[in-house]
mmCIF file of C-alpha atoms in Angstrom:
data_model
loop_
_atom_site.group_PDB
_atom_site.id
_atom_site.type_symbol
_atom_site.label_atom_id
_atom_site.label_comp_id
_atom_site.label_asym_id
_atom_site.label_seq_id
_atom_site.Cartn_x
_atom_site.Cartn_y
_atom_site.Cartn_z
ATOM 1 C CA UNK I 1272 -0.727 15.381 18.730
ATOM 2 C CA UNK I 1273 -1.828 16.226 15.129
ATOM 3 C CA UNK I 1274 0.223 19.240 14.925
ATOM 4 C CA UNK I 1275 4.091 19.943 15.207
ATOM 5 C CA UNK I 1276 3.357 22.333 18.418
ATOM 6 C CA UNK I 1277 1.227 19.519 20.038
ATOM 7 C CA UNK I 1278 3.736 17.082 19.566
ATOM 8 C CA UNK I 1279 6.624 19.240 21.202
ATOM 9 C CA UNK I 1280 4.572 19.814 23.928
ATOM 10 C CA UNK I 1281 4.185 16.128 24.691
ATOM 11 C CA UNK I 1282 7.916 15.578 24.107
ATOM 12 C CA UNK I 1283 8.528 17.826 26.927
ATOM 13 C CA UNK I 1284 6.335 16.130 29.331
ATOM 14 C CA UNK I 1285 8.514 12.930 28.655
ATOM 15 C CA UNK I 1286 7.715 9.221 27.660
ATOM 16 C CA UNK I 1287 5.061 7.131 28.789
ATOM 17 C CA UNK I 1288 2.882 4.303 27.388
ATOM 18 C CA UNK I 1289 2.257 6.323 24.156
ATOM 19 C CA UNK I 1290 5.450 7.931 23.534
ATOM 20 C CA UNK I 1291 9.008 6.596 23.025
ATOM 21 C CA UNK I 1292 11.930 9.144 22.415
ATOM 22 C CA UNK I 1293 14.943 8.095 20.737
ATOM 23 C CA UNK I 1294 18.582 9.566 19.834
ATOM 24 C CA UNK I 1295 20.211 7.707 17.014
ATOM 25 C CA UNK I 1296 24.119 6.900 16.784
ATOM 26 C CA UNK I 1297 25.699 6.325 13.737
ATOM 27 C CA UNK I 1298 28.244 4.261 12.330
ATOM 28 C CA UNK I 1299 29.075 5.434 8.814
ATOM 29 C CA UNK I 1300 25.968 5.438 6.896
ATOM 30 C CA UNK I 1301 24.283 2.858 9.287
ATOM 31 C CA UNK I 1302 22.332 3.552 12.356
ATOM 32 C CA UNK I 1303 24.328 1.795 15.341
ATOM 33 C CA UNK I 1304 22.306 2.436 18.260
ATOM 34 C CA UNK I 1305 19.731 1.562 18.875
ATOM 35 C CA UNK I 1306 20.314 -2.062 17.885
ATOM 36 C CA UNK I 1307 17.747 -3.270 15.144
ATOM 37 C CA UNK I 1308 16.686 -6.278 17.138
ATOM 38 C CA UNK I 1309 15.783 -3.783 20.260
ATOM 39 C CA UNK I 1310 14.075 -1.123 17.876
ATOM 40 C CA UNK I 1311 11.894 -4.169 16.535
ATOM 41 C CA UNK I 1312 11.042 -5.328 20.194
ATOM 42 C CA UNK I 1313 10.133 -1.951 21.379
ATOM 43 C CA UNK I 1314 8.040 -1.198 18.089
ATOM 44 C CA UNK I 1315 6.061 -4.544 18.420
ATOM 45 C CA UNK I 1316 5.383 -4.030 22.101
ATOM 46 C CA UNK I 1317 3.526 -0.604 21.185
ATOM 47 C CA UNK I 1318 1.731 -2.443 18.823
ATOM 48 C CA UNK I 1319 0.868 -5.153 21.106
ATOM 49 C CA UNK I 1320 -0.494 -2.739 23.840
ATOM 50 C CA UNK I 1321 -1.967 0.454 22.300
ATOM 51 C CA UNK I 1322 -1.216 2.934 19.909
ATOM 52 C CA UNK I 1323 1.510 5.416 20.213
ATOM 53 C CA UNK I 1324 4.352 7.038 18.562
ATOM 54 C CA UNK I 1325 8.053 6.766 18.511
ATOM 55 C CA UNK I 1326 10.132 10.275 17.826
ATOM 56 C CA UNK I 1327 13.859 9.827 16.483
ATOM 57 C CA UNK I 1328 16.380 12.483 17.055
ATOM 58 C CA UNK I 1329 15.356 13.313 20.383
ATOM 59 C CA UNK I 1330 17.216 12.859 23.678
ATOM 60 C CA UNK I 1331 15.219 10.921 26.083
ATOM 61 C CA UNK I 1332 16.664 12.614 28.672
ATOM 62 C CA UNK I 1333 17.037 16.017 28.358
ATOM 63 C CA UNK I 1334 14.195 15.829 25.943
ATOM 64 C CA UNK I 1335 16.096 17.930 23.797
ATOM 65 C CA UNK I 1336 16.132 18.042 19.912
ATOM 66 C CA UNK I 1337 19.082 16.227 18.794
ATOM 67 C CA UNK I 1338 17.899 16.307 15.125
ATOM 68 C CA UNK I 1339 18.740 13.913 12.387
ATOM 69 C CA UNK I 1340 21.222 14.980 9.451
ATOM 70 C CA UNK I 1341 19.384 15.829 6.221
ATOM 71 C CA UNK I 1342 21.367 13.210 4.331
ATOM 72 C CA UNK I 1343 20.585 10.462 6.830
ATOM 73 C CA UNK I 1344 16.615 10.983 6.708
ATOM 74 C CA UNK I 1345 16.182 8.752 3.868
ATOM 75 C CA UNK I 1346 18.661 5.483 5.283
ATOM 76 C CA UNK I 1347 16.718 6.035 8.531
ATOM 77 C CA UNK I 1348 13.331 5.725 7.288
ATOM 78 C CA UNK I 1349 14.636 2.466 5.385
ATOM 79 C CA UNK I 1350 16.049 1.341 8.233
ATOM 80 C CA UNK I 1351 12.674 1.662 10.034
ATOM 81 C CA UNK I 1352 11.153 -0.103 7.141
ATOM 82 C CA UNK I 1353 13.271 -2.942 7.196
ATOM 83 C CA UNK I 1354 12.573 -3.556 10.995
ATOM 84 C CA UNK I 1355 8.960 -3.410 10.313
ATOM 85 C CA UNK I 1356 8.989 -5.815 7.328
ATOM 86 C CA UNK I 1357 12.116 -8.357 8.350
ATOM 87 C CA UNK I 1358 12.231 -8.447 11.941
ATOM 88 C CA UNK I 1359 8.523 -8.223 13.186
ATOM 89 C CA UNK I 1360 6.173 -11.099 12.541
ATOM 90 C CA UNK I 1361 3.550 -10.611 11.166
ATOM 91 C CA UNK I 1362 4.803 -7.314 9.558
ATOM 92 C CA UNK I 1363 4.025 -4.266 11.502
ATOM 93 C CA UNK I 1364 2.105 -1.286 9.901
ATOM 94 C CA UNK I 1365 3.133 1.943 10.925
ATOM 95 C CA UNK I 1366 3.315 5.593 9.342
ATOM 96 C CA UNK I 1367 6.698 7.216 8.972
ATOM 97 C CA UNK I 1368 7.030 11.023 8.729
ATOM 98 C CA UNK I 1369 10.215 13.249 8.174
ATOM 99 C CA UNK I 1370 9.351 16.660 10.016
ATOM 100 C CA UNK I 1371 11.689 19.663 9.660
ATOM 101 C CA UNK I 1372 11.827 21.610 13.020
ATOM 102 C CA UNK I 1373 12.677 25.105 12.772
ATOM 103 C CA UNK I 1374 14.592 26.540 15.847
ATOM 104 C CA UNK I 1375 15.545 30.079 15.364
ATOM 105 C CA UNK I 1376 17.623 30.308 12.266
ATOM 106 C CA UNK I 1377 18.464 26.398 12.439
ATOM 107 C CA UNK I 1378 16.493 24.025 10.651
ATOM 108 C CA UNK I 1379 16.633 20.479 12.188
ATOM 109 C CA UNK I 1380 14.791 17.156 11.424
ATOM 110 C CA UNK I 1381 12.971 14.316 13.155
ATOM 111 C CA UNK I 1382 11.308 11.324 12.356
ATOM 112 C CA UNK I 1383 7.709 10.550 13.800
ATOM 113 C CA UNK I 1384 6.659 7.075 13.651
ATOM 114 C CA UNK I 1385 2.872 6.121 14.268
ATOM 115 C CA UNK I 1386 2.084 2.492 15.442
ATOM 116 C CA UNK I 1387 -1.673 1.905 15.673
ATOM 117 C CA UNK I 1388 -2.713 -0.837 17.961
ATOM 118 C CA UNK I 1389 -2.524 -3.778 16.055
ATOM 119 C CA UNK I 1390 -5.107 -6.244 14.994
ATOM 120 C CA UNK I 1391 -2.602 -9.239 15.554
ATOM 121 C CA UNK I 1392 -0.023 -10.199 18.427
ATOM 122 C CA UNK I 1393 3.598 -9.320 16.855
ATOM 123 C CA UNK I 1394 6.494 -11.440 17.667
ATOM 124 C CA UNK I 1395 9.877 -9.597 17.603
ATOM 125 C CA UNK I 1396 13.633 -11.003 17.983
ATOM 126 C CA UNK I 1397 13.429 -10.941 21.679
ATOM 127 C CA UNK I 1398 10.113 -12.739 21.947
ATOM 128 C CA UNK I 1399 6.694 -11.189 22.714
ATOM 129 C CA UNK I 1400 6.661 -7.802 24.420
ATOM 130 C CA UNK I 1401 4.273 -5.143 25.696
ATOM 131 C CA UNK I 1402 4.222 -1.490 27.054
ATOM 132 C CA UNK I 1403 3.956 -0.636 30.674
ATOM 133 C CA UNK I 1404 4.150 2.949 31.152
ATOM 134 C CA UNK I 1405 7.466 3.968 29.255
ATOM 135 C CA UNK I 1406 9.342 0.545 29.527
ATOM 136 C CA UNK I 1407 9.223 -2.557 27.294
ATOM 137 C CA UNK I 1408 8.803 -5.646 29.033
ATOM 138 C CA UNK I 1409 8.261 -9.336 27.784
ATOM 139 C CA UNK I 1410 4.823 -11.112 28.251
ATOM 140 C CA UNK I 1411 4.739 -13.861 30.461
ATOM 141 C CA UNK I 1412 2.776 -16.797 29.522
ATOM 142 C CA UNK I 1413 -0.425 -16.070 31.255
ATOM 143 C CA UNK I 1414 -0.679 -12.690 29.545
ATOM 144 C CA UNK I 1415 0.353 -13.735 26.184
ATOM 145 C CA UNK I 1416 -2.489 -16.438 26.406
ATOM 146 C CA UNK I 1417 -4.840 -13.554 27.257
ATOM 147 C CA UNK I 1418 -3.695 -11.527 24.414
ATOM 148 C CA UNK I 1419 -3.784 -14.034 21.775
ATOM 149 C CA UNK I 1420 -7.468 -15.422 23.010
ATOM 150 C CA UNK I 1421 -8.437 -11.422 22.908
ATOM 151 C CA UNK I 1422 -7.056 -10.898 19.294
ATOM 152 C CA UNK I 1423 -7.678 -14.731 18.049
ATOM 153 C CA UNK I 1424 -11.074 -13.458 16.573
ATOM 154 C CA UNK I 1425 -9.599 -10.458 14.470
ATOM 155 C CA UNK I 1426 -8.753 -12.738 11.610
ATOM 156 C CA UNK I 1427 -12.609 -11.703 10.525
ATOM 157 C CA UNK I 1428 -11.161 -8.079 10.340
ATOM 158 C CA UNK I 1429 -8.904 -7.482 7.397
ATOM 159 C CA UNK I 1430 -6.129 -4.619 7.338
ATOM 160 C CA UNK I 1431 -8.097 -2.751 4.748
ATOM 161 C CA UNK I 1432 -10.447 -1.969 7.418
ATOM 162 C CA UNK I 1433 -7.675 -0.996 10.193
ATOM 163 C CA UNK I 1434 -7.815 2.925 11.227
ATOM 164 C CA UNK I 1435 -4.727 4.801 9.721
ATOM 165 C CA UNK I 1436 -3.181 6.876 12.520
ATOM 166 C CA UNK I 1437 -1.815 10.034 12.198
ATOM 167 C CA UNK I 1438 -4.760 11.393 10.186
ATOM 168 C CA UNK I 1439 -8.236 12.547 10.876
ATOM 169 C CA UNK I 1440 -11.642 12.256 9.138
ATOM 170 C CA UNK I 1441 -11.179 15.447 7.593
ATOM 171 C CA UNK I 1442 -8.550 13.977 5.269
ATOM 172 C CA UNK I 1443 -11.455 12.288 3.362
ATOM 173 C CA UNK I 1444 -12.681 14.321 0.158
ATOM 174 C CA UNK I 1445 -16.670 14.441 0.067
ATOM 175 C CA UNK I 1446 -16.134 14.725 -3.737
ATOM 176 C CA UNK I 1447 -14.633 11.502 -3.580
ATOM 177 C CA UNK I 1448 -16.587 9.298 -1.320
ATOM 178 C CA UNK I 1449 -20.071 10.743 -2.372
ATOM 179 C CA UNK I 1450 -20.441 8.424 -5.125
ATOM 180 C CA UNK I 1451 -20.949 5.425 -2.639
ATOM 181 C CA UNK I 1452 -23.934 7.197 -1.203
ATOM 182 C CA UNK I 1453 -27.266 6.356 -2.892
ATOM 183 C CA UNK I 1454 -30.004 9.150 -3.678
ATOM 184 C CA UNK I 1455 -32.124 7.275 -1.245
ATOM 185 C CA UNK I 1456 -29.610 7.355 1.637
ATOM 186 C CA UNK I 1457 -30.885 9.521 4.502
ATOM 187 C CA UNK I 1458 -27.800 8.731 6.740
ATOM 188 C CA UNK I 1459 -25.896 12.129 7.836
ATOM 189 C CA UNK I 1460 -22.154 11.986 6.541
ATOM 190 C CA UNK I 1461 -20.600 10.768 9.719
ATOM 191 C CA UNK I 1462 -23.001 7.718 10.182
ATOM 192 C CA UNK I 1463 -22.784 6.827 6.415
ATOM 193 C CA UNK I 1464 -18.715 6.855 6.591
ATOM 194 C CA UNK I 1465 -18.949 4.649 9.636
ATOM 195 C CA UNK I 1466 -21.441 2.267 8.257
ATOM 196 C CA UNK I 1467 -19.365 1.947 4.926
ATOM 197 C CA UNK I 1468 -16.258 1.895 7.300
ATOM 198 C CA UNK I 1469 -14.528 4.554 5.577
ATOM 199 C CA UNK I 1470 -14.072 5.920 8.946
ATOM 200 C CA UNK I 1471 -13.439 3.593 12.193
ATOM 201 C CA UNK I 1472 -13.222 4.274 15.954
ATOM 202 C CA UNK I 1473 -10.664 3.449 18.177
ATOM 203 C CA UNK I 1474 -10.913 2.351 21.656
ATOM 204 C CA UNK I 1475 -11.222 5.802 22.941
ATOM 205 C CA UNK I 1476 -14.078 6.693 20.513
ATOM 206 C CA UNK I 1477 -11.943 8.771 18.377
ATOM 207 C CA UNK I 1478 -12.774 8.627 14.561
ATOM 208 C CA UNK I 1479 -9.972 8.004 11.752
ATOM 209 C CA UNK I 1480 -10.069 7.190 8.290
ATOM 210 C CA UNK I 1481 -9.659 3.229 7.660
ATOM 211 C CA UNK I 1482 -7.136 1.825 5.242
ATOM 212 C CA UNK I 1483 -9.903 1.681 2.347
ATOM 213 C CA UNK I 1484 -11.264 5.072 3.397
ATOM 214 C CA UNK I 1485 -7.605 6.934 2.731
ATOM 215 C CA UNK I 1486 -7.301 4.726 -0.253
ATOM 216 C CA UNK I 1487 -10.438 5.522 -1.881
ATOM 217 C CA UNK I 1488 -11.635 8.706 -0.728
ATOM 218 C CA UNK I 1489 -8.235 11.030 -0.253
ATOM 219 C CA UNK I 1490 -6.799 12.977 -2.675
ATOM 220 C CA UNK I 1491 -3.127 11.631 -2.048
ATOM 221 C CA UNK I 1492 -3.241 8.019 -0.289
ATOM 222 C CA UNK I 1493 0.459 7.778 -0.570
ATOM 223 C CA UNK I 1494 0.735 11.094 1.778
ATOM 224 C CA UNK I 1495 -0.778 8.617 4.374
ATOM 225 C CA UNK I 1496 0.005 4.831 3.195
ATOM 226 C CA UNK I 1497 3.522 5.039 1.591
ATOM 227 C CA UNK I 1498 3.928 3.529 -1.701
ATOM 228 C CA UNK I 1499 0.071 3.242 -2.275
ATOM 229 C CA UNK I 1500 0.714 4.308 -6.003
ATOM 230 C CA UNK I 1501 1.882 2.710 -9.066
ATOM 231 C CA UNK I 1502 5.425 3.273 -10.591
ATOM 232 C CA UNK I 1503 4.886 3.047 -14.332
ATOM 233 C CA UNK I 1504 7.833 2.754 -16.845
ATOM 234 C CA UNK I 1505 7.922 2.089 -20.588
ATOM 235 C CA UNK I 1506 11.076 1.029 -22.372
ATOM 236 C CA UNK I 1507 11.991 0.541 -26.037
ATOM 237 C CA UNK I 1508 14.000 -2.525 -25.295
ATOM 238 C CA UNK I 1509 13.675 -5.804 -23.708
ATOM 239 C CA UNK I 1510 15.388 -5.101 -20.639
ATOM 240 C CA UNK I 1511 15.261 -2.348 -17.782
ATOM 241 C CA UNK I 1512 17.703 0.342 -18.792
ATOM 242 C CA UNK I 1513 17.256 4.158 -18.391
ATOM 243 C CA UNK I 1514 19.194 4.796 -21.879
ATOM 244 C CA UNK I 1515 16.116 3.050 -23.311
ATOM 245 C CA UNK I 1516 13.462 4.478 -21.386
ATOM 246 C CA UNK I 1517 10.534 6.128 -23.296
ATOM 247 C CA UNK I 1518 8.075 7.391 -20.666
ATOM 248 C CA UNK I 1519 7.662 7.306 -16.982
ATOM 249 C CA UNK I 1520 5.208 8.169 -14.503
ATOM 250 C CA UNK I 1521 4.439 7.787 -10.808
ATOM 251 C CA UNK I 1522 0.394 7.251 -10.936
ATOM 252 C CA UNK I 1523 -1.007 8.532 -7.702
ATOM 253 C CA UNK I 1524 -4.633 9.666 -6.199
ATOM 254 C CA UNK I 1525 -7.527 7.395 -5.239
ATOM 255 C CA UNK I 1526 -7.343 3.479 -6.570
ATOM 256 C CA UNK I 1527 -10.037 3.968 -9.319
ATOM 257 C CA UNK I 1528 -8.328 6.881 -10.578
ATOM 258 C CA UNK I 1529 -5.025 4.900 -10.754
ATOM 259 C CA UNK I 1530 -6.364 2.122 -12.673
ATOM 260 C CA UNK I 1531 -7.739 4.775 -15.233
ATOM 261 C CA UNK I 1532 -4.347 6.561 -15.542
ATOM 262 C CA UNK I 1533 -2.463 3.265 -15.731
ATOM 263 C CA UNK I 1534 -4.840 2.208 -18.545
ATOM 264 C CA UNK I 1535 -4.081 5.214 -20.338
ATOM 265 C CA UNK I 1536 -0.310 4.605 -19.852
ATOM 266 C CA UNK I 1537 -0.361 1.436 -21.326
ATOM 267 C CA UNK I 1538 -2.639 2.680 -24.298
ATOM 268 C CA UNK I 1539 -0.379 5.356 -25.141
ATOM 269 C CA UNK I 1540 2.657 3.811 -24.996
ATOM 270 C CA UNK I 1541 1.869 0.358 -26.967
ATOM 271 C CA UNK I 1542 2.435 -0.048 -30.643
ATOM 272 C CA UNK I 1543 -0.546 -0.786 -32.449
ATOM 273 C CA UNK I 1544 0.194 -2.282 -36.179
ATOM 274 C CA UNK I 1545 -1.961 -1.873 -39.226
ATOM 275 C CA UNK I 1546 -2.965 -4.800 -42.018
ATOM 276 C CA UNK I 1547 -5.481 -4.693 -44.648
ATOM 277 C CA UNK I 1548 -7.821 -7.386 -44.663
ATOM 278 C CA UNK I 1549 -9.390 -5.993 -47.192
ATOM 279 C CA UNK I 1550 -9.757 -3.037 -45.238
ATOM 280 C CA UNK I 1551 -7.332 -1.763 -42.720
ATOM 281 C CA UNK I 1552 -7.411 -3.641 -39.348
ATOM 282 C CA UNK I 1553 -5.488 -2.292 -36.243
ATOM 283 C CA UNK I 1554 -3.572 -4.927 -34.262
ATOM 284 C CA UNK I 1555 -2.669 -3.561 -30.603
ATOM 285 C CA UNK I 1556 0.464 -5.286 -28.930
ATOM 286 C CA UNK I 1557 -2.096 -5.695 -25.860
ATOM 287 C CA UNK I 1558 -5.749 -6.834 -25.224
ATOM 288 C CA UNK I 1559 -6.633 -3.775 -23.223
ATOM 289 C CA UNK I 1560 -9.683 -5.805 -21.768
ATOM 290 C CA UNK I 1561 -6.694 -7.832 -20.278
ATOM 291 C CA UNK I 1562 -4.896 -5.236 -19.315
ATOM 292 C CA UNK I 1563 -7.562 -3.427 -17.475
ATOM 293 C CA UNK I 1564 -8.397 -6.694 -15.492
ATOM 294 C CA UNK I 1565 -4.966 -6.730 -14.537
ATOM 295 C CA UNK I 1566 -4.464 -3.328 -13.131
ATOM 296 C CA UNK I 1567 -7.817 -3.494 -11.142
ATOM 297 C CA UNK I 1568 -6.466 -6.945 -9.660
ATOM 298 C CA UNK I 1569 -3.518 -5.472 -8.514
ATOM 299 C CA UNK I 1570 -4.652 -2.260 -6.954
ATOM 300 C CA UNK I 1571 -7.572 -4.411 -4.901
ATOM 301 C CA UNK I 1572 -5.541 -7.654 -4.100
ATOM 302 C CA UNK I 1573 -2.022 -6.062 -3.298
ATOM 303 C CA UNK I 1574 -0.729 -6.246 0.275
ATOM 304 C CA UNK I 1575 -0.914 -2.644 1.501
ATOM 305 C CA UNK I 1576 0.634 -3.362 4.843
ATOM 306 C CA UNK I 1577 4.180 -4.007 2.878
ATOM 307 C CA UNK I 1578 6.211 -1.063 3.590
ATOM 308 C CA UNK I 1579 8.746 0.134 0.957
ATOM 309 C CA UNK I 1580 7.055 -1.551 -2.133
ATOM 310 C CA UNK I 1581 4.768 -0.205 -4.773
ATOM 311 C CA UNK I 1582 2.641 -1.818 -7.684
ATOM 312 C CA UNK I 1583 5.192 -1.896 -10.800
ATOM 313 C CA UNK I 1584 4.149 -1.672 -14.457
ATOM 314 C CA UNK I 1585 6.916 -2.078 -16.716
ATOM 315 C CA UNK I 1586 6.381 -2.065 -20.334
ATOM 316 C CA UNK I 1587 9.072 -3.671 -22.824
ATOM 317 C CA UNK I 1588 9.267 -4.065 -26.674
ATOM 318 C CA UNK I 1589 8.165 -7.489 -26.282
ATOM 319 C CA UNK I 1590 6.032 -7.797 -22.852
ATOM 320 C CA UNK I 1591 3.872 -6.025 -20.174
ATOM 321 C CA UNK I 1592 5.239 -6.950 -16.445
ATOM 322 C CA UNK I 1593 2.802 -6.077 -13.324
ATOM 323 C CA UNK I 1594 4.423 -6.477 -10.091
ATOM 324 C CA UNK I 1595 2.073 -6.684 -6.999
ATOM 325 C CA UNK I 1596 3.412 -6.512 -3.334
ATOM 326 C CA UNK I 1597 2.187 -9.174 -1.435
ATOM 327 C CA UNK I 1598 1.908 -13.177 -1.849
ATOM 328 C CA UNK I 1599 -1.028 -15.132 -2.465
ATOM 329 C CA UNK I 1600 -3.686 -15.426 0.538
ATOM 330 C CA UNK I 1601 -4.613 -18.569 2.282
ATOM 331 C CA UNK I 1602 -4.171 -21.783 -0.092
ATOM 332 C CA UNK I 1603 -4.086 -20.209 -3.277
ATOM 333 C CA UNK I 1604 -1.385 -20.773 -5.587
ATOM 334 C CA UNK I 1605 -0.330 -19.365 -9.146
ATOM 335 C CA UNK I 1606 -1.792 -22.967 -10.766
ATOM 336 C CA UNK I 1607 -4.980 -22.344 -9.472
ATOM 337 C CA UNK I 1608 -5.531 -18.445 -9.696
ATOM 338 C CA UNK I 1609 -7.598 -19.253 -12.728
ATOM 339 C CA UNK I 1610 -10.190 -21.332 -10.889
ATOM 340 C CA UNK I 1611 -9.899 -19.739 -7.253
ATOM 341 C CA UNK I 1612 -11.588 -16.749 -6.016
ATOM 342 C CA UNK I 1613 -10.216 -15.164 -2.701
ATOM 343 C CA UNK I 1614 -9.937 -11.502 -1.839
ATOM 344 C CA UNK I 1615 -7.559 -10.050 0.305
ATOM 345 C CA UNK I 1616 -9.161 -6.685 0.708
ATOM 346 C CA UNK I 1617 -12.862 -7.366 1.129
ATOM 347 C CA UNK I 1618 -13.715 -3.770 1.947
ATOM 348 C CA UNK I 1619 -11.555 -2.510 -0.545
ATOM 349 C CA UNK I 1620 -13.307 -4.887 -3.353
ATOM 350 C CA UNK I 1621 -16.723 -3.630 -2.198
ATOM 351 C CA UNK I 1622 -15.919 -0.173 -2.346
ATOM 352 C CA UNK I 1623 -14.140 -0.138 -6.106
ATOM 353 C CA UNK I 1624 -17.036 -2.605 -7.010
ATOM 354 C CA UNK I 1625 -19.358 0.555 -6.620
ATOM 355 C CA UNK I 1626 -17.082 2.661 -8.822
ATOM 356 C CA UNK I 1627 -18.811 3.039 -12.377
ATOM 357 C CA UNK I 1628 -16.665 1.998 -15.267
ATOM 358 C CA UNK I 1629 -15.546 5.166 -17.116
ATOM 359 C CA UNK I 1630 -16.929 5.283 -20.958
ATOM 360 C CA UNK I 1631 -13.551 6.120 -22.232
ATOM 361 C CA UNK I 1632 -12.255 2.820 -20.998
ATOM 362 C CA UNK I 1633 -12.877 -0.610 -22.198
ATOM 363 C CA UNK I 1634 -16.234 -1.244 -24.002
ATOM 364 C CA UNK I 1635 -17.950 -3.924 -21.624
ATOM 365 C CA UNK I 1636 -21.267 -4.882 -20.899
ATOM 366 C CA UNK I 1637 -20.848 -4.351 -17.332
ATOM 367 C CA UNK I 1638 -21.099 -0.856 -15.282
ATOM 368 C CA UNK I 1639 -18.601 -0.981 -12.636
ATOM 369 C CA UNK I 1640 -14.788 -1.462 -11.968
ATOM 370 C CA UNK I 1641 -15.374 -4.993 -10.822
ATOM 371 C CA UNK I 1642 -18.279 -7.401 -11.310
ATOM 372 C CA UNK I 1643 -17.414 -9.808 -8.244
ATOM 373 C CA UNK I 1644 -17.864 -12.907 -10.279
ATOM 374 C CA UNK I 1645 -14.121 -13.896 -10.394
ATOM 375 C CA UNK I 1646 -13.663 -13.373 -14.579
ATOM 376 C CA UNK I 1647 -10.928 -11.371 -14.336
ATOM 377 C CA UNK I 1648 -7.814 -14.074 -14.414
ATOM 378 C CA UNK I 1649 -9.697 -15.789 -17.166
ATOM 379 C CA UNK I 1650 -10.095 -12.904 -19.353
ATOM 380 C CA UNK I 1651 -6.481 -11.759 -18.811
ATOM 381 C CA UNK I 1652 -5.257 -15.351 -20.176
ATOM 382 C CA UNK I 1653 -7.639 -15.964 -22.529
ATOM 383 C CA UNK I 1654 -7.692 -12.858 -24.469
ATOM 384 C CA UNK I 1655 -3.994 -12.386 -24.113
ATOM 385 C CA UNK I 1656 -3.199 -15.851 -25.635
ATOM 386 C CA UNK I 1657 -5.737 -15.004 -28.639
ATOM 387 C CA UNK I 1658 -3.826 -11.872 -29.576
ATOM 388 C CA UNK I 1659 -0.382 -12.980 -28.971
ATOM 389 C CA UNK I 1660 -0.514 -16.432 -29.308
ATOM 390 C CA UNK I 1661 1.391 -16.745 -25.884
ATOM 391 C CA UNK I 1662 -0.087 -17.613 -22.373
ATOM 392 C CA UNK I 1663 0.626 -15.020 -19.674
ATOM 393 C CA UNK I 1664 2.448 -16.181 -16.819
ATOM 394 C CA UNK I 1665 2.008 -15.583 -12.760
ATOM 395 C CA UNK I 1666 5.168 -15.993 -10.888
ATOM 396 C CA UNK I 1667 5.480 -15.874 -7.129
ATOM 397 C CA UNK I 1668 8.767 -13.940 -6.285
ATOM 398 C CA UNK I 1669 10.090 -14.709 -2.777
ATOM 399 C CA UNK I 1670 6.628 -15.319 -1.618
ATOM 400 C CA UNK I 1671 6.131 -11.636 -1.115
ATOM 401 C CA UNK I 1672 5.525 -10.296 -4.728
ATOM 402 C CA UNK I 1673 3.133 -11.583 -7.426
ATOM 403 C CA UNK I 1674 4.538 -11.076 -11.106
ATOM 404 C CA UNK I 1675 2.391 -11.090 -14.228
ATOM 405 C CA UNK I 1676 3.765 -11.049 -17.461
ATOM 406 C CA UNK I 1677 1.793 -10.548 -20.649
ATOM 407 C CA UNK I 1678 3.525 -10.998 -23.989
ATOM 408 C CA UNK I 1679 3.244 -8.367 -26.659
ATOM 409 C CA UNK I 1680 1.407 -9.479 -30.117
ATOM 410 C CA UNK I 1681 4.028 -9.748 -33.007
ATOM 411 C CA UNK I 1682 3.872 -7.436 -36.069
ATOM 412 C CA UNK I 1683 2.195 -8.590 -38.809
ATOM 413 C CA UNK I 1684 4.323 -10.478 -41.430
ATOM 414 C CA UNK I 1685 4.897 -9.004 -45.057
ATOM 415 C CA UNK I 1686 2.268 -11.850 -46.214
ATOM 416 C CA UNK I 1687 -0.291 -10.459 -44.026
#
């Protein structure tokens, strides 16, 4: 169901194991019906059973389009994101699309939620559920044990290898993925993409881009994985205040391009002081190799399954802050970051390690964005402290976001 017409035809047939129709009832600005807990149970049941679609704004009895008021589209989207993040464990990844429907001269809106079959067994407020036909039913102990056993080995398959529903392999741009193909490779394109896991097969043998495929080889990854971009803001003060904003940019595109753009944003907006010693010496606010390593770490290690959370790069007159969604994996802590090396997104890290380091960025003895030797955090700490005399600080916020603060170098004194 890749087109609106195909979706509307399916709606007319009615609900089944892969389609759920919902009409929303509001109380003020909030969705009053269905209840959040019940919606969470039904979404988790779909993920526990098979890939499927929820369509909001449809009367499930008449199958007619009721629609969602335009001004409620964003609140409803946030309502869905909250359910996926807060009520379903582990968090549920899905794609949410706001779709306009033209009916004569009337424009109506519906919301389509694509839920892929999960690698995990999800717990929702009512317990563990699965889907039988068009109904949601609780898993009995025997079926739950079987399902847990079937998926117990999926821990070796990371989220970055999961397929992205509501896409097809054609969303990947050859100009972007060809850099991963060597001159000696004789594989035809589809075989190569499968080997590299840029595309993967579902249970029916259909081909879809993987999460890593979308992030590295589609022109607009955020069209398919919401918030897969960097929000960059520069302020001339010490606090977040729009009145003191100097520059702002939503940095989009493939991840290797995001690193390059974010690097240039920092370089453009930081101060560079000058002193004579005896010739002029430039003193930047930040060590740009440290900034580069921080940006690469952020795009490689962030948790892309978290809805409504993006990488945030905020520059102030005295510091640089980089927020990366996701807690620290496994047993790693902020105190052991410098000594430990654990990768949340192994496929993504492998792909970025094949991306050449642009010559206009940092001068380095390596040729690629990642060297895979675990030197990033030590470089960030050592280089930044040498320049500013202050050690950068890592903080874990609510176990769901990692904040790196790099302090700016002070301007030279008059004596200097």
